[in-house]
Each structure stands twice: as C-alpha cells, then as structure tokens.
Amino acid sequence: DADVTQTPRNRITKTGKRIMLECSQTKGHDRMYWYRQDPGLGLRLIYYSFDVKDINKGEISDGYSVSRQAQAKFSLSLESAIPNQTALYFCATSGLGNEQYFGPGTRLTVT
Amino acid sequence: GEDVEQSLFLSVREGDSSVINCTYTDSSSTYLYWYKQEPGAGLQLLTYIFSNMDMKQDQRLTVLLNKKDKHLSLRIADTQTGDSAIYFCAETPSGGKLIFGQGTELSVKP
C-alpha cells in the first residue's frame, strides 16, 4: 500500500464551488505539505504543518485553507474555486530530515 | 531570497549521457536534492548530496556540487528511454521547507 495517498485523484468542479482535497499518510511523519504544480513553474508551497497544532502559510496560500485533523491527515480546501486554481496538487510528508515523500497527486480542473 | 533555476527541456539520444543543471541561491542549504517525476505520477526522491560534499555517485547517477557558484548538476550515464521524466532540484533553506526548481523535462530518443 502507498505510504501517502490522496483523494480524489481527479476532480472537475465549477467556479464558485467549495472543494476539499484529502491526504493521508502511514509513514508516521509529523510534517505534511501541500503543493501545486503548474507547467514551467515547478512546485509551489501552499501550506505546511509541522505537527497537529501547527499550520503555516506557504508561498501561495491565498484562496486556500487547510485542516490538520490528525497526525496522519492533512486536507486542503478551496472555499470558492476559480479557474486559475486548475492545477496538479501534491501532498508530501517528511520526518525530522528534509527529505519529502510525495503522494500521487490530484488533478483539479475548475471550469 | 530563495530561488532555484533550471532549464526547462533537455533532449538526448539513448545511450548518451544527460547532464541536468541547477542553480540555487541559499548558501545555508544543508542538503540539495534531485527528484524525478514520471508521467502521471508524484515526485520520487532520486538522490541527494550533503552540502560539504563535492560529488556523489550512485550507479548511473553522478551529482556534482559547486558551492562557490551555487551550482548543482545531475549526470545520468547511459541514458535509457525509461529515464524520460521531469527532474527537479531542490534546496533546503532553514525552516524545514524545500524550494523546488521549475523542473527539467528530459526526453530520451531511441
């Protein structure tokens, strides 16, 4: 079984809708991250959490919110989706080192 | 500031060596990483180098680090079609985050 899972894997939604992307991990890591990937821009950090009570904004947090429900779960919400949030979203985890382990990604399309 | 730069595309012939280059800005980065992303998949850690090393070799992969110029490279020997992917370098400024480059898409032609 995969160590980092993301649901859904693909989602098409309409402008203005609320959507939640979920991430679960079985690695026992305290640190979790949400990134978005756009062609030619690499990965940009949206939010990160170093433990259950810790939430930090990343480079591009506007329009997004997160919830760290447990050590193993970190969800990303788009309160009111807009077309320029169409992207590939990745969740990642890390232990005390900097090495990060990535989920398979969620492809989100906002029409 | 924190910034990592890579060229976007590289095309090589099967059997040739590939060299993917990266420049970074944060001289305090303890580790520098190379990740590989195959089509439709997430990123997988390929290799890394500790900042006090100049070179690291791992089978067909060679990582070179020039700390003075803040330049990192990944050499893949005997490149195969299965090496076709996007390769990301990443630096580790303080704070436990990774800063990724834009990714270099490697295309291997038979």
XYZ file of C-alpha atoms in Angstrom:
221
model
C 0.000 0.000 0.000
C 1.145 3.519 -0.767
C 2.618 5.484 2.118
C 0.994 8.773 1.051
C -2.461 8.689 -0.517
C -4.551 11.470 -1.970
C -8.260 11.589 -2.748
C -9.724 12.261 -5.187
C -7.176 11.603 -7.946
C -9.118 13.671 -10.443
C -11.825 16.264 -9.951
C -13.711 18.623 -12.222
C -15.663 21.359 -10.490
C -17.370 24.637 -11.345
C -16.343 28.151 -10.463
C -17.580 29.143 -7.005
C -17.875 25.618 -5.627
C -16.200 24.536 -2.415
C -13.889 21.588 -2.769
C -11.732 19.581 -0.377
C -8.681 17.511 -1.257
C -7.589 14.924 1.266
C -4.225 13.446 2.132
C -3.394 10.525 4.397
C -0.029 9.047 5.319
C 1.125 5.891 7.043
C 4.768 6.927 7.458
C 4.275 8.271 10.984
C 5.705 11.640 9.953
C 4.848 14.825 11.816
C 5.402 17.184 8.886
C 2.948 17.490 5.997
C 2.820 19.826 2.997
C 0.517 20.865 0.173
C 1.959 21.986 -3.188
C 0.520 22.897 -6.542
C 2.292 22.156 -9.806
C 1.836 24.239 -12.927
C 3.742 23.687 -16.198
C 7.004 25.658 -16.232
C 6.580 26.828 -12.630
C 7.648 23.751 -10.723
C 6.108 23.071 -7.325
C 4.904 25.935 -5.184
C 4.166 25.507 -1.493
C 0.602 26.336 -0.424
C 0.539 25.380 3.279
C 2.572 23.231 5.622
C 2.187 21.758 9.070
C 4.929 20.542 11.395
C 2.559 18.898 13.856
C -1.161 18.633 14.583
C -1.375 22.072 16.205
C 0.881 23.845 13.719
C -0.291 25.406 10.441
C 1.854 27.717 8.299
C 1.222 29.616 5.088
C 3.442 28.860 2.163
C 4.283 30.846 -0.921
C 0.768 30.918 -2.433
C -1.840 30.442 0.324
C -4.444 32.969 -0.888
C -7.693 31.236 -1.831
C -6.809 28.065 0.092
C -7.242 26.787 3.636
C -6.086 23.618 5.385
C -7.012 21.410 8.292
C -4.723 19.001 10.158
C -7.240 16.591 11.608
C -4.674 14.127 12.939
C -1.006 13.336 12.552
C -1.854 11.212 9.522
C -4.355 13.522 7.805
C -3.981 16.929 6.170
C -6.737 18.333 3.968
C -6.708 21.268 1.570
C -9.850 23.299 0.842
C -10.737 25.733 -1.878
C -13.601 27.750 -0.401
C -14.726 29.189 -3.732
C -12.878 27.627 -6.645
C -11.742 29.781 -9.566
C -10.358 28.684 -12.972
C -6.763 29.737 -12.211
C -6.734 27.134 -9.434
C -6.765 24.465 -12.123
C -3.544 22.556 -11.432
C -1.994 19.360 -10.171
C -1.948 19.261 -6.362
C 0.517 17.221 -4.336
C 0.647 16.314 -0.684
C 4.000 15.418 0.881
C 5.309 14.329 4.268
C 8.666 14.401 5.992
C 10.223 13.270 9.221
C 12.904 15.185 11.077
C 15.073 15.321 7.953
C 14.290 17.458 4.912
C 13.585 14.518 2.605
C 9.954 14.631 1.490
C 7.709 11.812 0.298
C 5.005 12.662 -2.176
C 1.521 11.385 -2.875
C 0.387 10.565 -6.424
C -1.306 13.929 -6.949
C -4.824 15.244 -7.544
C -5.628 16.757 -10.920
C -8.151 19.554 -10.343
C -9.992 21.327 -13.141
C -12.145 24.364 -12.390
C -14.489 25.299 -15.227
C 15.874 35.374 -1.432
C 15.226 31.716 -2.106
C 15.247 30.756 -5.759
C 16.149 27.671 -7.754
C 16.615 27.807 -11.517
C 16.691 25.013 -14.091
C 16.413 24.892 -17.833
C 13.030 23.532 -18.906
C 13.953 20.964 -21.546
C 16.757 18.560 -22.443
C 16.779 16.040 -25.287
C 19.360 13.267 -25.634
C 19.824 10.048 -27.584
C 19.568 6.688 -25.883
C 22.968 5.585 -24.625
C 24.342 9.122 -24.332
C 24.968 10.903 -21.030
C 22.489 13.513 -19.798
C 23.512 16.471 -17.680
C 20.816 18.458 -15.930
C 21.917 21.712 -14.332
C 20.531 23.734 -11.455
C 21.487 26.961 -9.719
C 20.298 27.878 -6.249
C 20.588 30.920 -4.035
C 20.556 29.824 -0.393
C 24.127 29.103 0.695
C 22.877 27.756 4.038
C 21.156 24.772 2.393
C 22.330 21.664 4.219
C 21.146 19.173 1.634
C 20.372 19.525 -2.054
C 18.008 17.075 -3.661
C 17.118 15.648 -7.040
C 13.587 14.365 -7.536
C 12.183 12.518 -10.545
C 8.584 12.782 -11.757
C 7.394 10.214 -14.261
C 4.280 10.953 -16.334
C 1.110 10.871 -14.251
C 2.956 10.266 -11.003
C 4.172 12.126 -7.958
C 7.763 13.057 -7.238
C 10.220 10.410 -6.107
C 13.500 11.169 -4.405
C 16.297 10.225 -6.789
C 19.382 11.250 -4.874
C 20.742 13.971 -2.646
C 24.061 15.495 -1.674
C 25.192 16.935 1.619
C 26.487 20.476 1.321
C 30.026 19.617 2.457
C 30.482 17.187 -0.446
C 31.638 17.959 -3.987
C 30.456 14.791 -5.658
C 28.251 11.804 -5.035
C 27.977 8.776 -7.286
C 25.156 6.264 -7.197
C 25.222 3.697 -10.017
C 24.437 5.646 -13.220
C 23.863 8.894 -11.349
C 26.568 11.433 -10.505
C 25.782 14.594 -8.568
C 28.277 17.459 -8.671
C 28.082 20.405 -6.299
C 29.952 23.680 -6.723
C 29.164 25.562 -3.532
C 31.090 28.643 -4.535
C 28.960 29.123 -7.659
C 25.838 27.589 -6.059
C 25.607 25.173 -8.971
C 24.306 21.618 -8.828
C 24.255 19.096 -11.635
C 22.890 15.612 -12.185
C 24.613 13.389 -14.707
C 22.852 10.244 -15.923
C 25.204 7.845 -17.691
C 23.974 5.565 -20.495
C 20.578 7.291 -20.586
C 17.651 4.962 -21.307
C 14.135 5.666 -22.568
C 12.902 4.856 -19.055
C 14.809 7.887 -17.800
C 12.401 10.166 -19.672
C 10.775 12.243 -16.934
C 10.818 15.665 -15.302
C 13.737 16.204 -12.913
C 13.513 18.712 -10.094
C 16.318 20.036 -7.970
C 15.514 21.415 -4.526
C 17.372 23.400 -1.907
C 16.765 23.356 1.833
C 16.795 26.810 3.391
C 16.222 26.994 7.131
C 12.738 26.232 8.388
C 12.316 22.667 7.175
C 10.955 23.559 3.737
C 12.126 22.553 0.286
C 12.359 25.092 -2.526
C 11.989 23.449 -5.934
C 13.193 24.493 -9.329
C 10.853 24.612 -12.306
C 11.815 21.102 -13.398
C 13.742 19.926 -16.460
C 11.861 17.681 -18.858
C 14.272 15.035 -20.140
C 13.342 13.439 -23.440
C 15.318 10.356 -24.490
C 15.143 9.457 -28.172
C 15.849 5.924 -29.366
